[in-house]
PDB file of C-alpha atoms in Angstrom:
ATOM      1  CA  UNK A   1       6.646   2.284  -8.501  1.00 43.00           C
ATOM      2  CA  UNK A   2       5.899   3.930  -5.099  1.00 40.00           C
ATOM      3  CA  UNK A   3       2.795   2.293  -4.418  1.00 45.00           C
ATOM      4  CA  UNK A   4       1.176   4.876  -2.198  1.00 38.00           C
ATOM      5  CA  UNK A   5       1.368   7.245  -5.210  1.00 40.00           C
ATOM      6  CA  UNK A   6      -0.292   4.722  -7.370  1.00 40.00           C
ATOM      7  CA  UNK A   7      -3.372   4.805  -5.264  1.00 39.00           C
ATOM      8  CA  UNK A   8      -3.583   8.458  -5.336  1.00 41.00           C
ATOM      9  CA  UNK A   9      -2.934   8.754  -9.222  1.00 39.00           C
ATOM     10  CA  UNK A  10      -6.062   6.349  -9.770  1.00 38.00           C
ATOM     11  CA  UNK A  11      -8.093   8.577  -7.704  1.00 38.00           C
ATOM     12  CA  UNK A  12      -6.972  11.710 -10.281  1.00 36.00           C
ATOM     13  CA  UNK A  13      -7.684   9.285 -13.223  1.00 37.00           C
ATOM     14  CA  UNK A  14     -11.168   8.431 -11.594  1.00 39.00           C
ATOM     15  CA  UNK A  15     -12.273  12.219 -11.763  1.00 37.00           C
ATOM     16  CA  UNK A  16     -15.521  11.030 -13.525  1.00 35.00           C
ATOM     17  CA  UNK A  17     -16.507   9.333 -10.576  1.00 39.00           C
ATOM     18  CA  UNK A  18     -18.060  10.704  -7.594  1.00 35.00           C
ATOM     19  CA  UNK A  19     -14.572  11.139  -5.751  1.00 35.00           C
ATOM     20  CA  UNK A  20     -14.458  14.386  -7.707  1.00 40.00           C
ATOM     21  CA  UNK A  21     -16.930  15.744  -4.937  1.00 41.00           C
ATOM     22  CA  UNK A  22     -13.992  15.222  -2.366  1.00 39.00           C
ATOM     23  CA  UNK A  23     -12.044  17.752  -4.134  1.00 38.00           C
ATOM     24  CA  UNK A  24     -14.880  20.468  -3.725  1.00 42.00           C
ATOM     25  CA  UNK A  25     -14.944  19.798  -0.124  1.00 43.00           C
ATOM     26  CA  UNK A  26     -13.245  21.590   2.532  1.00 36.00           C
ATOM     27  CA  UNK A  27     -11.860  18.694   4.334  1.00 38.00           C
ATOM     28  CA  UNK A  28      -8.477  17.232   3.374  1.00 37.00           C
ATOM     29  CA  UNK A  29      -7.787  13.695   3.255  1.00 39.00           C
ATOM     30  CA  UNK A  30      -4.553  11.808   3.320  1.00 39.00           C
ATOM     31  CA  UNK A  31      -4.942  10.922  -0.016  1.00 40.00           C
ATOM     32  CA  UNK A  32      -5.199  14.752  -0.999  1.00 41.00           C
ATOM     33  CA  UNK A  33      -1.578  15.196   0.634  1.00 33.00           C
ATOM     34  CA  UNK A  34      -0.298  12.076  -1.389  1.00 37.00           C
ATOM     35  CA  UNK A  35      -1.516  13.582  -4.737  1.00 40.00           C
ATOM     36  CA  UNK A  36       0.278  16.812  -3.979  1.00 38.00           C
ATOM     37  CA  UNK A  37       3.472  14.771  -3.521  1.00 35.00           C
ATOM     38  CA  UNK A  38       2.657  12.688  -6.427  1.00 38.00           C
ATOM     39  CA  UNK A  39       2.805  15.368  -8.970  1.00 39.00           C
ATOM     40  CA  UNK A  40       6.368  16.072  -8.232  1.00 35.00           C
ATOM     41  CA  UNK A  41       7.352  12.325  -8.095  1.00 34.00           C
ATOM     42  CA  UNK A  42       8.818  10.362 -10.975  1.00 37.00           C
ATOM     43  CA  UNK A  43       7.982   6.705 -10.642  1.00 35.00           C
ATOM     44  CA  UNK A  44      10.845   3.904 -10.221  1.00 38.00           C
ATOM     45  CA  UNK A  45       8.723   1.197 -11.996  1.00 31.00           C
ATOM     46  CA  UNK A  46       6.546   1.128 -15.105  1.00 34.00           C
ATOM     47  CA  UNK A  47       3.157   2.100 -14.356  1.00 33.00           C
ATOM     48  CA  UNK A  48       1.833   0.037 -17.214  1.00 28.00           C
ATOM     49  CA  UNK A  49      -0.430   2.508 -18.773  1.00 32.00           C
ATOM     50  CA  UNK A  50       2.281   5.049 -19.173  1.00 33.00           C
ATOM     51  CA  UNK A  51       0.646   8.141 -17.654  1.00 35.00           C
ATOM     52  CA  UNK A  52       2.322  11.507 -17.188  1.00 36.00           C
ATOM     53  CA  UNK A  53       0.761  14.052 -15.066  1.00 34.00           C
ATOM     54  CA  UNK A  54      -0.121  16.519 -17.873  1.00 38.00           C
ATOM     55  CA  UNK A  55      -3.255  14.072 -18.125  1.00 43.00           C
ATOM     56  CA  UNK A  56      -4.528  15.541 -15.005  1.00 53.00           C
ATOM     57  CA  UNK A  57      -5.591  18.618 -16.580  1.00 65.00           C
ATOM     58  CA  UNK A  58      -7.118  17.026 -19.707  1.00 76.00           C
ATOM     59  CA  UNK A  59     -10.693  18.564 -20.316  1.00 87.00           C
ATOM     60  CA  UNK A  60     -13.308  15.776 -20.212  1.00 90.00           C
ATOM     61  CA  UNK A  61     -16.158  16.044 -23.010  1.00 90.00           C
ATOM     62  CA  UNK A  62     -19.261  14.549 -20.978  1.00 90.00           C
ATOM     63  CA  UNK A  63     -21.375  14.835 -24.109  1.00 91.00           C
ATOM     64  CA  UNK A  64     -19.646  11.672 -25.215  1.00 93.00           C
ATOM     65  CA  UNK A  65     -20.136  10.232 -21.849  1.00 94.00           C
ATOM     66  CA  UNK A  66     -23.121   7.625 -23.170  1.00 95.00           C
ATOM     67  CA  UNK A  67     -21.001   6.993 -26.329  1.00 94.00           C
ATOM     68  CA  UNK A  68     -17.860   6.146 -24.255  1.00 95.00           C
ATOM     69  CA  UNK A  69     -19.740   3.861 -21.680  1.00 96.00           C
ATOM     70  CA  UNK A  70     -21.196   1.913 -24.496  1.00 96.00           C
ATOM     71  CA  UNK A  71     -17.804   1.713 -26.241  1.00 96.00           C
ATOM     72  CA  UNK A  72     -16.097   0.563 -23.216  1.00 96.00           C
ATOM     73  CA  UNK A  73     -18.966  -1.807 -22.122  1.00 96.00           C
ATOM     74  CA  UNK A  74     -18.366  -3.660 -25.478  1.00 96.00           C
ATOM     75  CA  UNK A  75     -14.754  -3.795 -25.062  1.00 96.00           C
ATOM     76  CA  UNK A  76     -15.115  -5.634 -21.632  1.00 96.00           C
ATOM     77  CA  UNK A  77     -17.849  -8.285 -21.857  1.00 95.00           C
ATOM     78  CA  UNK A  78     -16.991  -9.497 -18.573  1.00 94.00           C
ATOM     79  CA  UNK A  79     -17.952  -6.334 -17.170  1.00 95.00           C
ATOM     80  CA  UNK A  80     -21.454  -5.549 -15.547  1.00 95.00           C
ATOM     81  CA  UNK A  81     -22.288  -2.280 -13.698  1.00 95.00           C
ATOM     82  CA  UNK A  82     -25.430  -4.121 -12.324  1.00 93.00           C
ATOM     83  CA  UNK A  83     -23.019  -7.095 -11.281  1.00 92.00           C
ATOM     84  CA  UNK A  84     -20.913  -4.701  -9.458  1.00 92.00           C
ATOM     85  CA  UNK A  85     -23.888  -3.455  -7.609  1.00 92.00           C
ATOM     86  CA  UNK A  86     -25.040  -6.875  -6.674  1.00 89.00           C
ATOM     87  CA  UNK A  87     -21.271  -7.860  -5.531  1.00 84.00           C
ATOM     88  CA  UNK A  88     -21.297  -4.634  -3.200  1.00 79.00           C
ATOM     89  CA  UNK A  89     -24.228  -5.895  -1.245  1.00 76.00           C
ATOM     90  CA  UNK A  90     -21.981  -8.331   0.459  1.00 75.00           C
ATOM     91  CA  UNK A  91     -20.060  -7.464   3.566  1.00 70.00           C
ATOM     92  CA  UNK A  92     -16.496  -8.536   2.390  1.00 82.00           C
ATOM     93  CA  UNK A  93     -14.460  -5.437   1.399  1.00 85.00           C
ATOM     94  CA  UNK A  94     -12.667  -7.649  -1.387  1.00 86.00           C
ATOM     95  CA  UNK A  95     -15.926  -7.658  -3.370  1.00 88.00           C
ATOM     96  CA  UNK A  96     -15.538  -3.904  -4.012  1.00 94.00           C
ATOM     97  CA  UNK A  97     -12.217  -4.375  -5.839  1.00 95.00           C
ATOM     98  CA  UNK A  98     -12.588  -5.571  -9.427  1.00 94.00           C
ATOM     99  CA  UNK A  99     -10.089  -5.188 -12.465  1.00 97.00           C
ATOM    100  CA  UNK A 100     -12.703  -5.062 -14.877  1.00 97.00           C
ATOM    101  CA  UNK A 101     -14.250  -2.193 -12.969  1.00 97.00           C
ATOM    102  CA  UNK A 102     -10.919  -0.408 -12.777  1.00 97.00           C
ATOM    103  CA  UNK A 103     -10.475  -0.998 -16.461  1.00 97.00           C
ATOM    104  CA  UNK A 104     -13.725   0.381 -17.234  1.00 97.00           C
ATOM    105  CA  UNK A 105     -13.086   3.642 -15.325  1.00 97.00           C
ATOM    106  CA  UNK A 106      -9.633   4.265 -17.077  1.00 96.00           C
ATOM    107  CA  UNK A 107     -11.135   3.651 -20.564  1.00 96.00           C
ATOM    108  CA  UNK A 108     -14.151   5.970 -20.148  1.00 96.00           C
ATOM    109  CA  UNK A 109     -11.870   8.686 -18.750  1.00 95.00           C
ATOM    110  CA  UNK A 110      -9.651   8.118 -21.801  1.00 95.00           C
ATOM    111  CA  UNK A 111     -12.695   8.357 -24.155  1.00 95.00           C
ATOM    112  CA  UNK A 112     -14.292  11.345 -22.914  1.00 94.00           C
ATOM    113  CA  UNK A 113     -10.883  12.903 -22.638  1.00 93.00           C
ATOM    114  CA  UNK A 114     -10.333  12.421 -26.435  1.00 91.00           C
ATOM    115  CA  UNK A 115      -7.215  10.335 -25.699  1.00 92.00           C
ATOM    116  CA  UNK A 116      -6.137   7.055 -27.330  1.00 91.00           C
ATOM    117  CA  UNK A 117      -5.239   4.061 -25.147  1.00 93.00           C
ATOM    118  CA  UNK A 118      -3.558   0.761 -25.275  1.00 94.00           C
ATOM    119  CA  UNK A 119      -6.258  -1.784 -24.254  1.00 93.00           C
ATOM    120  CA  UNK A 120      -3.913  -4.419 -22.882  1.00 95.00           C
ATOM    121  CA  UNK A 121      -1.830  -1.861 -20.747  1.00 96.00           C
ATOM    122  CA  UNK A 122      -4.788  -0.450 -19.355  1.00 95.00           C
ATOM    123  CA  UNK A 123      -6.231  -4.003 -18.390  1.00 96.00           C
ATOM    124  CA  UNK A 124      -2.694  -4.784 -16.796  1.00 96.00           C
ATOM    125  CA  UNK A 125      -2.583  -1.712 -14.889  1.00 96.00           C
ATOM    126  CA  UNK A 126      -6.074  -2.445 -13.537  1.00 97.00           C
ATOM    127  CA  UNK A 127      -5.198  -5.693 -12.460  1.00 97.00           C
ATOM    128  CA  UNK A 128      -1.965  -4.219 -10.714  1.00 94.00           C
ATOM    129  CA  UNK A 129      -4.380  -1.642  -9.088  1.00 93.00           C
ATOM    130  CA  UNK A 130      -6.442  -4.218  -7.455  1.00 96.00           C
ATOM    131  CA  UNK A 131      -3.555  -6.468  -6.394  1.00 94.00           C
ATOM    132  CA  UNK A 132      -1.837  -3.595  -4.813  1.00 91.00           C
ATOM    133  CA  UNK A 133      -4.806  -2.361  -2.999  1.00 94.00           C
ATOM    134  CA  UNK A 134      -5.661  -5.770  -1.699  1.00 96.00           C
ATOM    135  CA  UNK A 135      -2.142  -6.288  -0.585  1.00 94.00           C
ATOM    136  CA  UNK A 136      -2.072  -2.867   1.270  1.00 95.00           C
ATOM    137  CA  UNK A 137      -5.379  -3.942   3.251  1.00 96.00           C
ATOM    138  CA  UNK A 138      -3.524  -7.201   4.071  1.00 95.00           C
ATOM    139  CA  UNK A 139      -0.361  -5.563   5.368  1.00 95.00           C
ATOM    140  CA  UNK A 140      -2.339  -3.061   7.403  1.00 96.00           C
ATOM    141  CA  UNK A 141      -4.167  -5.783   9.337  1.00 95.00           C
ATOM    142  CA  UNK A 142      -1.149  -8.255   9.570  1.00 94.00           C
ATOM    143  CA  UNK A 143       1.558  -5.585  10.487  1.00 92.00           C
ATOM    144  CA  UNK A 144      -0.153  -2.717  12.042  1.00 94.00           C
ATOM    145  CA  UNK A 145      -3.653  -4.426  13.233  1.00 96.00           C
ATOM    146  CA  UNK A 146      -5.569  -1.770  11.350  1.00 96.00           C
ATOM    147  CA  UNK A 147      -8.831  -2.680   9.502  1.00 95.00           C
ATOM    148  CA  UNK A 148     -11.289  -0.707   7.707  1.00 95.00           C
ATOM    149  CA  UNK A 149     -14.928  -0.931   8.918  1.00 93.00           C
ATOM    150  CA  UNK A 150     -18.115  -0.722   6.959  1.00 92.00           C
ATOM    151  CA  UNK A 151     -19.397   1.962   9.168  1.00 94.00           C
ATOM    152  CA  UNK A 152     -15.881   3.799   8.738  1.00 96.00           C
ATOM    153  CA  UNK A 153     -16.299   3.854   5.106  1.00 95.00           C
ATOM    154  CA  UNK A 154     -19.747   4.833   5.505  1.00 95.00           C
ATOM    155  CA  UNK A 155     -19.396   7.843   7.651  1.00 96.00           C
ATOM    156  CA  UNK A 156     -16.308   8.953   5.294  1.00 97.00           C
ATOM    157  CA  UNK A 157     -18.650   8.899   2.352  1.00 96.00           C
ATOM    158  CA  UNK A 158     -21.454  10.821   4.230  1.00 96.00           C
ATOM    159  CA  UNK A 159     -19.058  13.452   5.426  1.00 95.00           C
ATOM    160  CA  UNK A 160     -17.004  13.964   2.581  1.00 94.00           C
ATOM    161  CA  UNK A 161     -18.609  12.731  -0.580  1.00 95.00           C
ATOM    162  CA  UNK A 162     -22.327  13.222  -0.473  1.00 92.00           C
ATOM    163  CA  UNK A 163     -22.144  16.837   0.795  1.00 84.00           C
ATOM    164  CA  UNK A 164     -21.163  18.203  -2.731  1.00 84.00           C
ATOM    165  CA  UNK A 165     -22.930  16.801  -5.949  1.00 91.00           C
ATOM    166  CA  UNK A 166     -21.377  17.916  -9.203  1.00 93.00           C
ATOM    167  CA  UNK A 167     -23.347  17.982 -12.310  1.00 94.00           C
ATOM    168  CA  UNK A 168     -20.638  15.528 -13.790  1.00 94.00           C
ATOM    169  CA  UNK A 169     -21.290  13.031 -11.232  1.00 95.00           C
ATOM    170  CA  UNK A 170     -25.177  13.039 -11.821  1.00 95.00           C
ATOM    171  CA  UNK A 171     -24.462  12.511 -15.450  1.00 95.00           C
ATOM    172  CA  UNK A 172     -22.070   9.663 -14.902  1.00 96.00           C
ATOM    173  CA  UNK A 173     -24.418   8.010 -12.641  1.00 96.00           C
ATOM    174  CA  UNK A 174     -27.346   8.403 -14.701  1.00 95.00           C
ATOM    175  CA  UNK A 175     -25.183   6.972 -17.769  1.00 95.00           C
ATOM    176  CA  UNK A 176     -24.302   3.701 -16.028  1.00 96.00           C
ATOM    177  CA  UNK A 177     -27.796   3.305 -14.798  1.00 96.00           C
ATOM    178  CA  UNK A 178     -27.029   3.702 -10.947  1.00 96.00           C
ATOM    179  CA  UNK A 179     -28.581   6.089  -8.392  1.00 96.00           C
ATOM    180  CA  UNK A 180     -26.310   8.440  -6.706  1.00 96.00           C
ATOM    181  CA  UNK A 181     -26.632   6.354  -3.496  1.00 95.00           C
ATOM    182  CA  UNK A 182     -25.434   3.110  -5.398  1.00 96.00           C
ATOM    183  CA  UNK A 183     -22.588   5.015  -6.926  1.00 96.00           C
ATOM    184  CA  UNK A 184     -21.227   6.371  -3.752  1.00 96.00           C
ATOM    185  CA  UNK A 185     -21.839   3.508  -1.439  1.00 94.00           C
ATOM    186  CA  UNK A 186     -21.174   0.492  -3.522  1.00 95.00           C
ATOM    187  CA  UNK A 187     -19.812   1.188  -7.048  1.00 96.00           C
ATOM    188  CA  UNK A 188     -17.030   3.820  -5.780  1.00 96.00           C
ATOM    189  CA  UNK A 189     -16.783   2.093  -2.432  1.00 96.00           C
ATOM    190  CA  UNK A 190     -13.357   0.809  -3.253  1.00 96.00           C
ATOM    191  CA  UNK A 191     -11.846   4.233  -3.582  1.00 96.00           C
ATOM    192  CA  UNK A 192     -13.265   5.305  -0.365  1.00 97.00           C
ATOM    193  CA  UNK A 193     -12.011   2.108   1.512  1.00 97.00           C
ATOM    194  CA  UNK A 194      -8.370   3.139   0.342  1.00 96.00           C
ATOM    195  CA  UNK A 195      -9.259   6.738   1.700  1.00 96.00           C
ATOM    196  CA  UNK A 196     -10.046   5.721   5.254  1.00 97.00           C
ATOM    197  CA  UNK A 197      -7.124   3.011   5.106  1.00 97.00           C
ATOM    198  CA  UNK A 198      -4.520   5.610   4.335  1.00 94.00           C
ATOM    199  CA  UNK A 199      -5.856   7.878   6.774  1.00 95.00           C
ATOM    200  CA  UNK A 200      -5.537   5.597   9.620  1.00 96.00           C
ATOM    201  CA  UNK A 201      -2.168   4.260   8.534  1.00 94.00           C
ATOM    202  CA  UNK A 202      -0.318   7.660   7.531  1.00 92.00           C
ATOM    203  CA  UNK A 203      -0.212   9.070  11.124  1.00 94.00           C
ATOM    204  CA  UNK A 204       1.041   5.815  12.405  1.00 93.00           C
ATOM    205  CA  UNK A 205       3.873   5.721   9.778  1.00 92.00           C
ATOM    206  CA  UNK A 206       4.763   9.221  10.428  1.00 93.00           C
ATOM    207  CA  UNK A 207       4.972   8.877  14.085  1.00 93.00           C
ATOM    208  CA  UNK A 208       7.121   5.675  13.611  1.00 90.00           C
ATOM    209  CA  UNK A 209       9.603   7.352  11.036  1.00 90.00           C
ATOM    210  CA  UNK A 210       9.393  11.192  11.660  1.00 93.00           C
ATOM    211  CA  UNK A 211      10.642  13.156   8.801  1.00 93.00           C
ATOM    212  CA  UNK A 212      14.384  13.920   9.053  1.00 94.00           C
ATOM    213  CA  UNK A 213      15.905  17.249   8.771  1.00 92.00           C
ATOM    214  CA  UNK A 214      16.496  18.327   5.274  1.00 93.00           C
ATOM    215  CA  UNK A 215      14.455  15.374   4.082  1.00 94.00           C
ATOM    216  CA  UNK A 216      11.870  16.539   1.306  1.00 94.00           C
ATOM    217  CA  UNK A 217       8.402  15.838   1.396  1.00 93.00           C
ATOM    218  CA  UNK A 218       8.927  13.565  -1.698  1.00 93.00           C
ATOM    219  CA  UNK A 219      11.619  11.670  -0.086  1.00 94.00           C
ATOM    220  CA  UNK A 220       9.947  11.274   3.181  1.00 92.00           C
ATOM    221  CA  UNK A 221       6.787   9.821   1.567  1.00 89.00           C
ATOM    222  CA  UNK A 222       8.880   7.597  -0.266  1.00 89.00           C
ATOM    223  CA  UNK A 223      10.585   6.419   2.802  1.00 90.00           C
ATOM    224  CA  UNK A 224       7.138   5.863   4.563  1.00 89.00           C
ATOM    225  CA  UNK A 225       5.768   3.915   1.671  1.00 85.00           C
ATOM    226  CA  UNK A 226       8.828   1.508   1.331  1.00 85.00           C
ATOM    227  CA  UNK A 227       8.643   0.862   5.082  1.00 86.00           C
ATOM    228  CA  UNK A 228       4.909  -0.031   4.849  1.00 88.00           C
ATOM    229  CA  UNK A 229       5.682  -2.516   2.122  1.00 84.00           C
ATOM    230  CA  UNK A 230       8.761  -3.710   3.638  1.00 80.00           C
ATOM    231  CA  UNK A 231       7.339  -7.063   4.819  1.00 58.00           C
TER     232      UNK A 231
END
């Protein structure tokens, strides 16, 4: 799978989260660009949960949100929203990445979207998602000397996430028992860490590897992604 597109796919699937406010903001991030390309891209590898892009337009029934959260929490006994909030108070970026949290997000999205799912496949995908994000952070530091700081992520959230608060976001925060501040700055911080990382990496990759004449956007993004992971 083209890994850069995997990250953007996760943001699409996490539309029930605070990330949805970015879509209503006039500012465009590198992740937004990757999402547009992703819609045209066929994955080389199995993406574990077998998504197709028709799911991006699935109507979500937020009346089922409380029911969905209760169901999913029961399915993932090792996961606790409050534990995630406590983990996020630590400085290390790694603390924001948790496969259980990603599995929770995916399953809740499926339930309120009235979609069936394979628990084992979503669990495997969630684990893969976390591994690939942490790998990207490691490569960025070792190969490009790029790191994401706490202040950069906080500024990104302040500028791109908090400006608009959709009603769905309020419902979601209330249903999982966190404040909007905790949702943006702690629970969903892994999403924004990756937004910041790719916003810093993409210009460097583009400068290092300019788009060739006749090369499509999909081909170009594939090449940039492959170069990034070619360690």
